[in-house]
Amino acid sequence: MIDNTALTLVIIGALNWLCIGLFGFDLVGTIFGGQGAIISRIIYTVVGIAGIWSITLLFKDKTPTKN
């Protein structure tokens, strides 16, 4: 559950960076009142923590389990 949530947040962050890179448009900042707005900073922080959590996915055993 935590892994899927973290990956979803990382994907959202990646899409925001894609918008910034291609169009110079910060979607999160625009929706939540600018980059300096407290809610935007909270979202950036949560997405960053999700990215750090997702690093652990690189080291998990990827062997399929039998049910």
Coordinates of C-alpha atoms in Angstrom, one line a residue:
M1 CA 0.0 0.0 0.0
I2 CA 2.8 2.5 0.9
D3 CA 4.8 1.5 -2.1
N4 CA 1.9 2.2 -4.5
T5 CA 1.1 5.5 -2.8
A6 CA 4.7 6.5 -3.0
L7 CA 4.9 5.6 -6.7
T8 CA 1.7 7.5 -7.4
L9 CA 3.1 10.6 -5.8
V10 CA 6.4 10.2 -7.6
I11 CA 4.5 10.0 -10.9
I12 CA 2.6 13.2 -10.0
G13 CA 5.9 14.9 -9.3
A14 CA 7.4 13.7 -12.5
L15 CA 4.5 15.0 -14.5
N16 CA 4.9 18.4 -12.7
W17 CA 8.6 18.4 -13.7
L18 CA 7.6 17.5 -17.2
C19 CA 5.3 20.6 -17.4
I20 CA 8.1 22.7 -15.9
G21 CA 10.7 21.4 -18.4
L22 CA 8.6 21.6 -21.5
F23 CA 6.4 24.6 -20.9
G24 CA 7.9 26.5 -17.9
F25 CA 4.6 25.9 -16.1
D26 CA 4.4 24.7 -12.5
L27 CA 1.1 23.0 -12.3
V28 CA 1.2 22.4 -8.5
G29 CA 2.2 26.0 -7.9
T30 CA -0.5 27.3 -10.1
I31 CA -3.2 25.2 -8.5
F32 CA -2.2 25.8 -4.9
G33 CA -1.2 29.5 -5.0
G34 CA 2.4 29.7 -6.1
Q35 CA 5.6 27.9 -5.1
G36 CA 5.9 29.8 -1.8
A37 CA 2.3 28.9 -0.6
I38 CA 2.3 26.7 2.4
I39 CA 0.1 24.0 0.7
S40 CA 2.4 23.9 -2.3
R41 CA 5.4 23.5 -0.1
I42 CA 3.7 20.7 1.8
I43 CA 2.9 18.9 -1.5
Y44 CA 6.5 19.3 -2.7
T45 CA 7.7 17.9 0.6
V46 CA 5.3 14.9 0.5
V47 CA 6.3 14.2 -3.1
G48 CA 10.0 14.4 -2.1
I49 CA 9.5 12.0 0.8
A50 CA 7.7 9.6 -1.6
G51 CA 10.7 9.8 -3.9
I52 CA 13.1 8.9 -1.1
W53 CA 10.8 6.1 -0.1
S54 CA 10.8 4.9 -3.7
I55 CA 14.5 4.4 -3.5
T56 CA 13.8 1.4 -1.3
L57 CA 11.9 -0.2 -4.2
L58 CA 15.2 -0.6 -6.1
F59 CA 16.5 -3.0 -3.4
K60 CA 13.4 -5.1 -2.8
D61 CA 13.3 -8.7 -3.9
K62 CA 11.7 -8.9 -7.3
T63 CA 11.1 -12.6 -7.3
P64 CA 7.5 -13.4 -7.9
T65 CA 5.8 -15.2 -5.1
K66 CA 3.4 -18.2 -5.5
N67 CA 0.0 -17.9 -4.0

